[in-house]
mmCIF file of C-alpha atoms in Angstrom:
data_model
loop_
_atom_site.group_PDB
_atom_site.id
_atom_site.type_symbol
_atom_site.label_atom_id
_atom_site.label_comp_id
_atom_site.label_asym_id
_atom_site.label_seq_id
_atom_site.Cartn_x
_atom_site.Cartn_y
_atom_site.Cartn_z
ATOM 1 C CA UNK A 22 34.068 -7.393 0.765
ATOM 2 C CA UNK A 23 34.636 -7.116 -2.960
ATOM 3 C CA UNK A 24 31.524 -5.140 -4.408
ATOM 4 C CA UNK A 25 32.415 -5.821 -8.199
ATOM 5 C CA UNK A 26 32.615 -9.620 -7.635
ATOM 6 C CA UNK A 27 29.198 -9.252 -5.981
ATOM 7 C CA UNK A 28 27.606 -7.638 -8.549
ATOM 8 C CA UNK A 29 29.244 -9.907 -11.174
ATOM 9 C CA UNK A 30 28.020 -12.915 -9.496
ATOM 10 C CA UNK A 31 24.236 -11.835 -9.501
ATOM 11 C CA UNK A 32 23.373 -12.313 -13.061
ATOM 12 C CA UNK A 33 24.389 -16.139 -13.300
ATOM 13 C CA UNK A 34 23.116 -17.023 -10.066
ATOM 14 C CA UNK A 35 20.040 -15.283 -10.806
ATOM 15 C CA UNK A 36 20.187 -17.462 -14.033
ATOM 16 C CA UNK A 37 20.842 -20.954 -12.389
ATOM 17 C CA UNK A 38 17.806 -20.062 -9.836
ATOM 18 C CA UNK A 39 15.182 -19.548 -13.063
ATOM 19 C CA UNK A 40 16.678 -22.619 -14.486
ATOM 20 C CA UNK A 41 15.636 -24.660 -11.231
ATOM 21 C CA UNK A 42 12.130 -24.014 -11.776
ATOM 22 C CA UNK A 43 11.976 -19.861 -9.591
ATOM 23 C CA UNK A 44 9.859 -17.294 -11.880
ATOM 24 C CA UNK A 45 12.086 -14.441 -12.554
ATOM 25 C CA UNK A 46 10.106 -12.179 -9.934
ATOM 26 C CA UNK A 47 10.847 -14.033 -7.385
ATOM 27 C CA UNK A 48 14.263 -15.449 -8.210
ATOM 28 C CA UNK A 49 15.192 -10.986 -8.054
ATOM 29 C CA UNK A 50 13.779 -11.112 -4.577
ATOM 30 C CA UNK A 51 15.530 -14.059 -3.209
ATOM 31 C CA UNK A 52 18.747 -12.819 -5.291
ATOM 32 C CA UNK A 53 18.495 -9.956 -3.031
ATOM 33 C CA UNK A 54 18.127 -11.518 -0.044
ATOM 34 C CA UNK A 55 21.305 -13.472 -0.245
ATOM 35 C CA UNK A 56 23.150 -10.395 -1.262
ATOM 36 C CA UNK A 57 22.125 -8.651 1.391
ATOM 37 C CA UNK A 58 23.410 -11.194 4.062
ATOM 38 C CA UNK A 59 26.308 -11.416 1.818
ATOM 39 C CA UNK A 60 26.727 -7.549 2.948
ATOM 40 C CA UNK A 61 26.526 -8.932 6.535
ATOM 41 C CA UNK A 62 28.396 -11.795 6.503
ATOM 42 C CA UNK A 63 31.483 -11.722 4.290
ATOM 43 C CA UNK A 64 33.256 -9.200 5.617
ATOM 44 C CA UNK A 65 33.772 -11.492 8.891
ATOM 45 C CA UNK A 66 33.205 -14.632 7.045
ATOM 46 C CA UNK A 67 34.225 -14.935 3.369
ATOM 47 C CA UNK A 68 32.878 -18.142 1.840
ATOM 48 C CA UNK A 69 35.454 -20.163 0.175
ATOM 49 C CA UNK A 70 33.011 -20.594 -2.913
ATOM 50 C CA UNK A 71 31.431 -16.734 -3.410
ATOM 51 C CA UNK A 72 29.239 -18.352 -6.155
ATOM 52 C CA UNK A 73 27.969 -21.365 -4.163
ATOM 53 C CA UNK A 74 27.304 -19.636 -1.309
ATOM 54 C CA UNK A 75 24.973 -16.871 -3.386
ATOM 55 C CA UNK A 76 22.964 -20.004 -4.641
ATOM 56 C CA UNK A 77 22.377 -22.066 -2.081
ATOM 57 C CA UNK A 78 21.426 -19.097 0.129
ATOM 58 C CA UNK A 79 19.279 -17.542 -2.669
ATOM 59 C CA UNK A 80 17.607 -20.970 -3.422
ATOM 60 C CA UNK A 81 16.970 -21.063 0.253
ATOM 61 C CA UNK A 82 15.079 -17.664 0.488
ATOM 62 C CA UNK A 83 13.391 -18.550 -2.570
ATOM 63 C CA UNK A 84 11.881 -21.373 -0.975
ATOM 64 C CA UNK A 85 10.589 -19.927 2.033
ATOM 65 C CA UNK A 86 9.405 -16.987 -0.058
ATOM 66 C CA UNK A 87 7.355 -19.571 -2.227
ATOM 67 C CA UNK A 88 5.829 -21.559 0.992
ATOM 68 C CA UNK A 89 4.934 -18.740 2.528
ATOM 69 C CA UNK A 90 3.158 -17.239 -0.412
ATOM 70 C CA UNK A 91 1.450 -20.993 -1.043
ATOM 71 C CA UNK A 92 0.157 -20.892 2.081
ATOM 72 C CA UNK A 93 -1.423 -17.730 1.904
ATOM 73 C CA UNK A 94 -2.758 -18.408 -1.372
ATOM 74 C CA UNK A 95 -4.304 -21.078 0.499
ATOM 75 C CA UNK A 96 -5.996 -18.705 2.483
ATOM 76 C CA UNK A 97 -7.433 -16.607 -0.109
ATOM 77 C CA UNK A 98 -8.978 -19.495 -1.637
ATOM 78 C CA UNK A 99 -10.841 -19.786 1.926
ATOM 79 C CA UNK A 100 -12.425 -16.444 1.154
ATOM 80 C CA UNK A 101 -15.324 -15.786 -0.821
ATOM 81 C CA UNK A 102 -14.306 -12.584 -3.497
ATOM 82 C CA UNK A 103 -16.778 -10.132 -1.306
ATOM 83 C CA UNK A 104 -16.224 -9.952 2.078
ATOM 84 C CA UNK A 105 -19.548 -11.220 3.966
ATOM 85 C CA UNK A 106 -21.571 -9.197 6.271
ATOM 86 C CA UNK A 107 -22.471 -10.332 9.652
ATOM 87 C CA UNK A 108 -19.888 -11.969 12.387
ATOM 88 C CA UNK A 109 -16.351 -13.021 11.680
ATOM 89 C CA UNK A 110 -15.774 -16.104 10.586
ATOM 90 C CA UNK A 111 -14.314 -19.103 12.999
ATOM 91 C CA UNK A 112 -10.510 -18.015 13.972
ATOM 92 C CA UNK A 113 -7.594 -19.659 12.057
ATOM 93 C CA UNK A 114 -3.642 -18.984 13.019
ATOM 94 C CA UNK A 115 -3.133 -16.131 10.197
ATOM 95 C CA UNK A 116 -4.360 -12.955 12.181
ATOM 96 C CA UNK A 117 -2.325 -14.887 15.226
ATOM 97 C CA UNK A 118 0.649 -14.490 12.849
ATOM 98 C CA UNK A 119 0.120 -10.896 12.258
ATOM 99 C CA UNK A 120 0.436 -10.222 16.153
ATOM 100 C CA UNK A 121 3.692 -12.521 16.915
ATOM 101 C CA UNK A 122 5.503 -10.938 13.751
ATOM 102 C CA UNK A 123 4.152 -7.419 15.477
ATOM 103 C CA UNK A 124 6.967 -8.689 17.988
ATOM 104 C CA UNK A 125 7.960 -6.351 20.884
ATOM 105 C CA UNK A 126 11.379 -6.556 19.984
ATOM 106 C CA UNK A 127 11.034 -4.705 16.592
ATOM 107 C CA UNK A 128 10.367 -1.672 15.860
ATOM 108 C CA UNK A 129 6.734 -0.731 14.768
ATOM 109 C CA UNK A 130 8.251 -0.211 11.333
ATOM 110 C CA UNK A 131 10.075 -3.318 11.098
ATOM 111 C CA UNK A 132 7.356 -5.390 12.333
ATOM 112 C CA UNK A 133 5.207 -4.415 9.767
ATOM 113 C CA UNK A 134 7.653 -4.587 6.745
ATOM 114 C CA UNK A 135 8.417 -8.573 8.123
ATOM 115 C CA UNK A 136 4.884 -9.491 8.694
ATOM 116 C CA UNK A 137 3.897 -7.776 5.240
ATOM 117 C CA UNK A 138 6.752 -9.821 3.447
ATOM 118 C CA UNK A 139 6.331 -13.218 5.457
ATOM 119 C CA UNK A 140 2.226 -13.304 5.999
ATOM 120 C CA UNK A 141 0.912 -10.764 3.860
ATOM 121 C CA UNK A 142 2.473 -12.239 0.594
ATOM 122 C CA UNK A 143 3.908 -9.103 -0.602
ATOM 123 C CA UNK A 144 7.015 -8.590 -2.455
ATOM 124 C CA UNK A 145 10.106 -6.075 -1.402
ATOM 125 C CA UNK A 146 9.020 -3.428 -3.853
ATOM 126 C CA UNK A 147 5.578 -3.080 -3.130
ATOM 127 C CA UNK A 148 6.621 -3.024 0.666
ATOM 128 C CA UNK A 149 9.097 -0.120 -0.326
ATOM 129 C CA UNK A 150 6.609 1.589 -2.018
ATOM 130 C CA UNK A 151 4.089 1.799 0.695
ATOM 131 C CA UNK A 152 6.641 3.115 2.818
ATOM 132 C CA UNK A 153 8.700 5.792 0.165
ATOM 133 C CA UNK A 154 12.072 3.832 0.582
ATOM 134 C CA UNK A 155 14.409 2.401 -1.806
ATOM 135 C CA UNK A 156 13.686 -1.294 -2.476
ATOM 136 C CA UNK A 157 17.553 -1.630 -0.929
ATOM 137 C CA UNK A 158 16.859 -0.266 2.003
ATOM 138 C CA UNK A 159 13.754 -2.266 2.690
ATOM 139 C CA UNK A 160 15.476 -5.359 1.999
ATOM 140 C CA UNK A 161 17.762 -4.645 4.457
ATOM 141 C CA UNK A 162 15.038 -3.544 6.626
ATOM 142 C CA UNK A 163 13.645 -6.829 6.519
ATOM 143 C CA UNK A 164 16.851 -9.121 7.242
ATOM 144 C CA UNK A 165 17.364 -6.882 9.900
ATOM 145 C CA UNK A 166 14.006 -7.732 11.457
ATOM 146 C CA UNK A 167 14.331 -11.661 10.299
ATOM 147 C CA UNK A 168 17.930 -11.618 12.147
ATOM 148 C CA UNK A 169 16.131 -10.079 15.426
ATOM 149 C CA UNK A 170 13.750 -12.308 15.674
ATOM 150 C CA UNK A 171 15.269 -15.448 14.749
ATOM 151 C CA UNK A 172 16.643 -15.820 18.528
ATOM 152 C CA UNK A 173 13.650 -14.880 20.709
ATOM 153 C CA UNK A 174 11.111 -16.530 21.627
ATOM 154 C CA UNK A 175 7.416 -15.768 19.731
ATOM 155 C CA UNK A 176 5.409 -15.978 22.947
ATOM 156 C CA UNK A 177 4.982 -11.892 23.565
ATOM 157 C CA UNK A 178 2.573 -11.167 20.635
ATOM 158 C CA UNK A 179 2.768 -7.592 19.023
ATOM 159 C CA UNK A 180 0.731 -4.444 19.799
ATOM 160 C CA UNK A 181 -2.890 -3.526 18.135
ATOM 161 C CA UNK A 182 -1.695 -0.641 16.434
ATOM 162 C CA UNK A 183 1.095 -2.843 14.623
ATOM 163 C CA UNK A 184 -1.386 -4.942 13.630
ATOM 164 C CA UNK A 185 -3.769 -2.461 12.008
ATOM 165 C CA UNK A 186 -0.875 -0.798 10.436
ATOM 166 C CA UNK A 187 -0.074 -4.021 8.271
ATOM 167 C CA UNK A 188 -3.761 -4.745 7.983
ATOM 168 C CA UNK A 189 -4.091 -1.226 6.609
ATOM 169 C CA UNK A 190 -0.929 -1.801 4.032
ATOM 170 C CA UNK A 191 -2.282 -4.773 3.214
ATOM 171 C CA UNK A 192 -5.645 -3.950 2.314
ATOM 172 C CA UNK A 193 -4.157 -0.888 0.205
ATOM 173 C CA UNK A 194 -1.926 -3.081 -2.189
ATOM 174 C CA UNK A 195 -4.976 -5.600 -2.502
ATOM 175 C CA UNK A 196 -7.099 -2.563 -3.190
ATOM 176 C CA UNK A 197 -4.739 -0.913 -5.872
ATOM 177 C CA UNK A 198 -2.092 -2.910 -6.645
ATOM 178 C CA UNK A 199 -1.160 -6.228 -8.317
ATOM 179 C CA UNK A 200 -2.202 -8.923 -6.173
ATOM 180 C CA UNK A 201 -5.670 -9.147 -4.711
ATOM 181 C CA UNK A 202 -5.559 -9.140 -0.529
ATOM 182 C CA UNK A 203 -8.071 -6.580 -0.277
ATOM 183 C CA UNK A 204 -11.144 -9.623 0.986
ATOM 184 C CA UNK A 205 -8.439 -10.997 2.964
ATOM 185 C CA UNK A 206 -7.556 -8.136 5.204
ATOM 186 C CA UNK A 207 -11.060 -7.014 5.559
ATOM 187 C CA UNK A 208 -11.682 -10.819 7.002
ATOM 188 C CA UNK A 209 -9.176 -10.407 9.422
ATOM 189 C CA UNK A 210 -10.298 -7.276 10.484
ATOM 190 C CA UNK A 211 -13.665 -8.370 11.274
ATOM 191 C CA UNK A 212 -11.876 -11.314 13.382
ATOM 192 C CA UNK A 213 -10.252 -8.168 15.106
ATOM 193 C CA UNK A 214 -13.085 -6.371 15.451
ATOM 194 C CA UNK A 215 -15.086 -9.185 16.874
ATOM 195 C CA UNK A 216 -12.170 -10.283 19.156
ATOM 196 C CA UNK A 217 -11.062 -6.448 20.565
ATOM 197 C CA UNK A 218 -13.788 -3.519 21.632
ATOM 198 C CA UNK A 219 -11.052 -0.914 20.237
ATOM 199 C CA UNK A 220 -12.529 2.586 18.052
ATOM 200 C CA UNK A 221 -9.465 2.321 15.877
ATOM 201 C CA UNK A 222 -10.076 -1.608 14.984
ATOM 202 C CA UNK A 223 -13.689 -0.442 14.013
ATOM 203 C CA UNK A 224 -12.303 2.559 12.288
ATOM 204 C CA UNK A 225 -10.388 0.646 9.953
ATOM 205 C CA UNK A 226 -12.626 -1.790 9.419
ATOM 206 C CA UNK A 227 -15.290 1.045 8.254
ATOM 207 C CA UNK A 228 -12.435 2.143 5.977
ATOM 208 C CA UNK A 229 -11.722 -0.623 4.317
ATOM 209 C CA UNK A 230 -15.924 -1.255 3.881
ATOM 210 C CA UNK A 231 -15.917 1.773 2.672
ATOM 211 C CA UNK A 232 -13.583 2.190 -0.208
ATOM 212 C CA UNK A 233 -14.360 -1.833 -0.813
ATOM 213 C CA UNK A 234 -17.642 -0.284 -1.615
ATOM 214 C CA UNK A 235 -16.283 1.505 -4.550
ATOM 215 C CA UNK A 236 -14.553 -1.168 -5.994
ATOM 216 C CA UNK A 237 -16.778 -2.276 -9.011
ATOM 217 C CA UNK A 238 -16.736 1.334 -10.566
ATOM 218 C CA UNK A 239 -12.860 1.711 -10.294
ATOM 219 C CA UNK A 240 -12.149 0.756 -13.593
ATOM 220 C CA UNK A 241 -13.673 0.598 -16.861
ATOM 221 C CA UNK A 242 -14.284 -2.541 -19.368
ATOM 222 C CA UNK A 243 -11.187 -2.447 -21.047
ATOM 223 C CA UNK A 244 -9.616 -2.122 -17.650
ATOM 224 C CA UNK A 245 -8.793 1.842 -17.573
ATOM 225 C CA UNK A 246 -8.988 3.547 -14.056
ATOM 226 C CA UNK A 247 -12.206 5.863 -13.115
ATOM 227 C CA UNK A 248 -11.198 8.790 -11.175
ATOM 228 C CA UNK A 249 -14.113 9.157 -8.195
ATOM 229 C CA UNK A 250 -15.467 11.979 -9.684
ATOM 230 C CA UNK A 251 -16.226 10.227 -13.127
ATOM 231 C CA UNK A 252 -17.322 6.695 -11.498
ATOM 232 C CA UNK A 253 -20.648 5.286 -12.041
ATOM 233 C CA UNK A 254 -21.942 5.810 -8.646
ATOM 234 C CA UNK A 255 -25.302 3.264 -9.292
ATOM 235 C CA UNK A 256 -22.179 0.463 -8.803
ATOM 236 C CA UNK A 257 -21.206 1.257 -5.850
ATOM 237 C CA UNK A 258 -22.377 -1.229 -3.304
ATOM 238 C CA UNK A 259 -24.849 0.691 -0.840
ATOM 239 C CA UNK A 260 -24.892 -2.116 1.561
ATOM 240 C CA UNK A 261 -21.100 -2.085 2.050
ATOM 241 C CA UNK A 262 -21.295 1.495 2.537
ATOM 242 C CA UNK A 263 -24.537 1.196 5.485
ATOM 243 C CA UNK A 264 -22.429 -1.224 7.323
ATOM 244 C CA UNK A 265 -19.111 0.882 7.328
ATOM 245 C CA UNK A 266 -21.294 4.303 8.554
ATOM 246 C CA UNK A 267 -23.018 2.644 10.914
ATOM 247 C CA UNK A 268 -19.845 0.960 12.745
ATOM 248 C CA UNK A 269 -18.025 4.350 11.778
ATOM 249 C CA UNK A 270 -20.647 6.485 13.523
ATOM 250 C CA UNK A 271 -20.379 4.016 16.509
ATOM 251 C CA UNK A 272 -16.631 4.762 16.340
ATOM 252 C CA UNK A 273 -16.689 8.319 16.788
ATOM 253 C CA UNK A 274 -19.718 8.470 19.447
ATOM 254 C CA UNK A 275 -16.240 7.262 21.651
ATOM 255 C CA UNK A 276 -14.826 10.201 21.051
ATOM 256 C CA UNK A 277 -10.973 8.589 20.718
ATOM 257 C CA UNK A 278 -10.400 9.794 17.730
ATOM 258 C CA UNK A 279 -7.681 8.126 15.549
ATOM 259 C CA UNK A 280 -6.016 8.544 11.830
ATOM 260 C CA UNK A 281 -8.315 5.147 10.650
ATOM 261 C CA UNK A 282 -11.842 6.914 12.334
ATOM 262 C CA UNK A 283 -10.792 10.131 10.325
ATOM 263 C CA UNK A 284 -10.263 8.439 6.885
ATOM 264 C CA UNK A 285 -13.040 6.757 7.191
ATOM 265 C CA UNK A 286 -15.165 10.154 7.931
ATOM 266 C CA UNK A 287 -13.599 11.464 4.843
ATOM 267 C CA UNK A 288 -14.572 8.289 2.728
ATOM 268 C CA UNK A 289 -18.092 8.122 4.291
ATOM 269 C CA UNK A 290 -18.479 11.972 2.898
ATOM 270 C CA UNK A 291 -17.530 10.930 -0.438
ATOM 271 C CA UNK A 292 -19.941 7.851 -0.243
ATOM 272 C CA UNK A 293 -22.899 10.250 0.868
ATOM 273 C CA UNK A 294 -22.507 12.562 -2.163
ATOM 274 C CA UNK A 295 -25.515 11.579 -4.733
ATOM 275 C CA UNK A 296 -23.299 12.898 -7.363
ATOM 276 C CA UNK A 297 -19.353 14.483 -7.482
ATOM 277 C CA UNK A 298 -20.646 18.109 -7.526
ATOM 278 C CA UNK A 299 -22.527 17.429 -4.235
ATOM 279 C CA UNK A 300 -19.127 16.163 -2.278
ATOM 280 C CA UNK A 301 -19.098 18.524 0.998
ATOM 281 C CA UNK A 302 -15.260 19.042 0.108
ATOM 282 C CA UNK A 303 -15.295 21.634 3.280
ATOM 283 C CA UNK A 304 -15.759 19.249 5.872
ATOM 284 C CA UNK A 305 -13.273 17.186 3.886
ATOM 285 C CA UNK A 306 -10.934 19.877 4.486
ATOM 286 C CA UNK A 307 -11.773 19.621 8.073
ATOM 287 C CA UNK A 308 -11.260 16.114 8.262
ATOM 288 C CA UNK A 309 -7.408 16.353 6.335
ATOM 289 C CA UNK A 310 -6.866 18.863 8.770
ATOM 290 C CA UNK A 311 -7.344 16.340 11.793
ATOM 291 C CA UNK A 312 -5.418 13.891 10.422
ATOM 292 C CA UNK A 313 -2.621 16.217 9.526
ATOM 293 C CA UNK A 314 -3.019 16.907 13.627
ATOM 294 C CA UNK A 315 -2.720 12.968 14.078
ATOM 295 C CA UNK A 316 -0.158 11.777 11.551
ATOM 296 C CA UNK A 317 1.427 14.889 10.107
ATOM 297 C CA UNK A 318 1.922 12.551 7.080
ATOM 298 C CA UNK A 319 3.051 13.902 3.997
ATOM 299 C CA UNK A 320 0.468 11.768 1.755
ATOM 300 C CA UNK A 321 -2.239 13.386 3.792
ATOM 301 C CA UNK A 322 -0.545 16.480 3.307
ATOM 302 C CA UNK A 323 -0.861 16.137 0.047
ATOM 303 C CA UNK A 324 -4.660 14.614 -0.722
ATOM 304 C CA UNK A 325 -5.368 17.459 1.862
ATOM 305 C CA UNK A 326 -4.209 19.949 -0.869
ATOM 306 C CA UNK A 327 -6.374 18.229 -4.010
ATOM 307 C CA UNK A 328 -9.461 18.677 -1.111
ATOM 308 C CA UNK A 329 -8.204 22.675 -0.169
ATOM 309 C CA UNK A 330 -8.535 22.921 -4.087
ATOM 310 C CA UNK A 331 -12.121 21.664 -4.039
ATOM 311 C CA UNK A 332 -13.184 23.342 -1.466
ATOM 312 C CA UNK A 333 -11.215 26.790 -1.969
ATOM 313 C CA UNK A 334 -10.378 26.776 -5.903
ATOM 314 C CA UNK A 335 -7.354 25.437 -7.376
ATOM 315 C CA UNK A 336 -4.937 28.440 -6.826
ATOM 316 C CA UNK A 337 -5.493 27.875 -3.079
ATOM 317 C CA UNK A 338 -5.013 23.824 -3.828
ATOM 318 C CA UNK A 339 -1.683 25.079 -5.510
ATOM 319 C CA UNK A 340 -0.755 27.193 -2.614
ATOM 320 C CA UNK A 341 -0.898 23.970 -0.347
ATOM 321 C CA UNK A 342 0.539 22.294 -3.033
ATOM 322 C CA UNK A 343 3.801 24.354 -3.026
ATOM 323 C CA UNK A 344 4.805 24.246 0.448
ATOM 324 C CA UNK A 345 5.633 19.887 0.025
ATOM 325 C CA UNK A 346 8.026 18.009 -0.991
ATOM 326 C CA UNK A 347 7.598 17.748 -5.174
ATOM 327 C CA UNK A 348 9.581 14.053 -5.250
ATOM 328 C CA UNK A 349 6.156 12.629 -3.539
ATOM 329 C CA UNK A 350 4.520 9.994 -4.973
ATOM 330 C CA UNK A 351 2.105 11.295 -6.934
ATOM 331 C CA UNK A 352 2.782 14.577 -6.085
ATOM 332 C CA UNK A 353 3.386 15.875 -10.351
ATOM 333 C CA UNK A 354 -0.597 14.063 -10.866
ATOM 334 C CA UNK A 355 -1.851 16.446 -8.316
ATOM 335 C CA UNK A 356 -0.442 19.379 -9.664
ATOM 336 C CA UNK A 357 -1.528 18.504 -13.213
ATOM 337 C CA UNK A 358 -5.201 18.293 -11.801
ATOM 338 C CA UNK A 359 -4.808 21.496 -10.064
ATOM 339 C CA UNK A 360 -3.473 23.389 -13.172
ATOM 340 C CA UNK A 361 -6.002 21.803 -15.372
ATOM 341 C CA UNK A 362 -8.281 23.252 -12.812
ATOM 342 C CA UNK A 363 -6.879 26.302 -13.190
ATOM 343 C CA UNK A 364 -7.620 26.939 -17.107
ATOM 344 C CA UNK A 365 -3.976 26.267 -17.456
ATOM 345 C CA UNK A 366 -4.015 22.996 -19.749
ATOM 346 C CA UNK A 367 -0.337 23.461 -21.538
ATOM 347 C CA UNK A 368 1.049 22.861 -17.921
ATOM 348 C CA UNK A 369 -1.505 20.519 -17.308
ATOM 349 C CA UNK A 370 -0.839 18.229 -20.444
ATOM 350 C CA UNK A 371 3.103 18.501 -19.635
ATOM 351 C CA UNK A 372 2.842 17.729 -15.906
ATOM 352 C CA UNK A 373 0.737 14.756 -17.133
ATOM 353 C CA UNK A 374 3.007 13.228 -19.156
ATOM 354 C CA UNK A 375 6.095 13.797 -16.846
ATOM 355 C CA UNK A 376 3.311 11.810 -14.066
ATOM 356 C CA UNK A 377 2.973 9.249 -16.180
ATOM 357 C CA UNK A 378 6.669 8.262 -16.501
ATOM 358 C CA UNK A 379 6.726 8.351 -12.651
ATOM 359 C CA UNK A 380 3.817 6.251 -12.474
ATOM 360 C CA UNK A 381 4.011 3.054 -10.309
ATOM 361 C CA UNK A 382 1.771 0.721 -12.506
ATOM 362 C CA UNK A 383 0.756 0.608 -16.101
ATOM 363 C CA UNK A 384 -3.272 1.438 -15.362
ATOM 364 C CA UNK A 385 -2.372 4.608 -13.642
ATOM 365 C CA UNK A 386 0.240 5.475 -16.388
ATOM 366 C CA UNK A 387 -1.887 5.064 -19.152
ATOM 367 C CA UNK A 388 -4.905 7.146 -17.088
ATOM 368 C CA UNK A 389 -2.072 9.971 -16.977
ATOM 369 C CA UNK A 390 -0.878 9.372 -20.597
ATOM 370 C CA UNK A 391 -4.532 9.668 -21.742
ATOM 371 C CA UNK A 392 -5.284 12.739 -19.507
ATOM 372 C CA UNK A 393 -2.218 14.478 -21.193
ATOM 373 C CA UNK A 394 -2.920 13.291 -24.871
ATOM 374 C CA UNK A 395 -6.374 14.958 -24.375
ATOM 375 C CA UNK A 396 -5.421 17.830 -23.336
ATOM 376 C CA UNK A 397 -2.916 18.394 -25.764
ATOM 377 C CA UNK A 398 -5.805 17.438 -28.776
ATOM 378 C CA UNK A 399 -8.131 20.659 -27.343
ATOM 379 C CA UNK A 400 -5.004 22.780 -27.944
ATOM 380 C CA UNK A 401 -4.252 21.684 -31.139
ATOM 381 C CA UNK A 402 -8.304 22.419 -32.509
#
């Protein structure tokens, strides 16, 4: 397959797509798509018209991509902006689409990348992202799972832990990130929760409750994120943060501990704190330490180290810091804090600014831009 006539070809087919009507966003995604089954298909089956083919199977993908994220717009518009309190709502299909995309015949992490991309609404990158892959890869990741299950019959739905692993995701990029799913995946939990006696359904459920607590005092007027140590606590909804101790505590009296139970332990400690200097950062520790034991995830690995340097002083947070992998998201912001921690604000204002080219969105660069202007202005006097 010819590589330069590939990559040649993308630019005006991209074009004729935006022309037909496909915002650029999405015109990149389905661009991808067809190049990526271009990968798969030419070398076996090379399309008299290269151009044609790109197009028509581009315009294709962009037309499923824009159903699919009409009809969960749809959805969202079926869901008041706070999530209610009480029983679930009546069932519709969508949490019935989470399971049959969870399909047996994929792999956990393939089932969740389709079902984030086909029900969740979310695009390649942020899918990438969330899982510390190259967007390429994922894409790939995700025809692969589209070509398994495009034979099989969707009668054997998915596992529960599938399921709370794209609810999870889900609820994270509504929570941070540009599109708002965060109501919507706590709604589906709460069907999941009603429908399933399981401690790890109820554990991430109190999660989610939990940090949806928080939301209001995230960010400032103009927009600007509040770190948890600086936010308004008076705005944080206390009867959000009742209802996810009380189903947490109910969780844990189980004693089948999972990775969503211990989250949520660690973001019911921060919700108990009348103010930041009152966090119990040592059972925090405790808590990191557990799910280190239960995921061995670098991310925890890493927020475990910001807690050691709560708990034990910064140099200690730096020790932990040292022994990870520095290309982790995030990883330069943590070591910034840590240093600034330290009385060390020179490396603190440059480790700043390096995080803030690294930064995934514009309100956490400018946070880190502002965090390393300041300190540089207290040298300077």
């Amino acid at each position: 397959m010819n590589e330069v006539l590939l990559r040649s070809l993308t630019p005006n087919v991209l074009g004729i797509l935006v022309r037909r009507g496909a915002d650029f966003a999405a015109a990149e995604d389905a661009v991808q798509d067809a190049l990526v089954e271009a990968v798969r298909v030419w070398p076996t089956d090379p399309p008299r018209d290269p151009k044609g083919w790109l197009i028509t199977v581009a315009w294709r993908r962009f037309l499923d991509a824009s159903r699919a994220d009409a009809a969960r717009r749809r959805r969202e518009d079926l869901v008041d902006e706070e999530p209610a309190p009480g029983p679930a709502p009546a069932a519709d299909d969508t949490l019935q689409l989470y399971f049959l995309c969870a399909h047996p015949s994929l792999t956990p992490s393939s089932a969740v990348a389709l079902t984030l991309r086909a029900v969740g609404g979310l695009t390649t990158r942020q899918i990438a992202q969330a899982y510390l892959v190259p967007e390429a890869t994922m894409a790939q990741r995700i025809s692969r799972a589209k070509r398994t299950v495009s034979g099989v019959r969707l009668d054997r739905p998915g596992d529960v832990a599938t399921v709370l692993r794209v609810l999870y995701l889900v609820f994270n990029e509504g929570y941070s990130g540009d599109i708002d799913l965060a109501a919507e995946a706590i709604r589906l939990t709460r069907q999941l929760a009603a429908a399933i006696d399981h401690p790890e359904v109820a554990g991430l459920l109190a999660l989610m409750l939990l940090h949806h607590a928080r939301r209001a005092a995230r960010t400032a007027s103009d927009g600007s994120l509040v770190p948890l140590a600086e936010q308004d606590r008076g705005r944080w909804d206390t009867g959000l943060i009742a209802q996810g101790v009380e189903i947490l505590q109910a969780a844990l009296a189980r004693d089948r501990l999972g990775e969503f139970q211990a989250q949520a332990a660690i973001a019911a400690l921060h919700a108990d704190a009348p103010r930041a200097e009152e966090t119990d950062w040592v059972q925090i520790v405790e808590w990191y330490d557990e799910l280190v034991r239960l995921t061995d995830n670098p991310i925890v690995r890493l927020n475990r180290a910001v807690a050691v340097g709560e708990a034990d002083g910064p140099r200690a947070g730096l020790a932990a810091l040292a022994v990870l992998d520095d290309s982790l998201p995030r990883y330069t912001a943590v070591a910034a804090y840590l240093h600034e921690r330290d009385g060390d604000p020179v490396t603190a204002a440059r480790l700043y600014a390096e995080a803030a080219r690294k930064a995934p969105d514009l309100a956490e660069r400018d946070h880190l831009t502002r965090r390393a202007a300041r300190l540089n202005t207290h040298q300077r006097r």
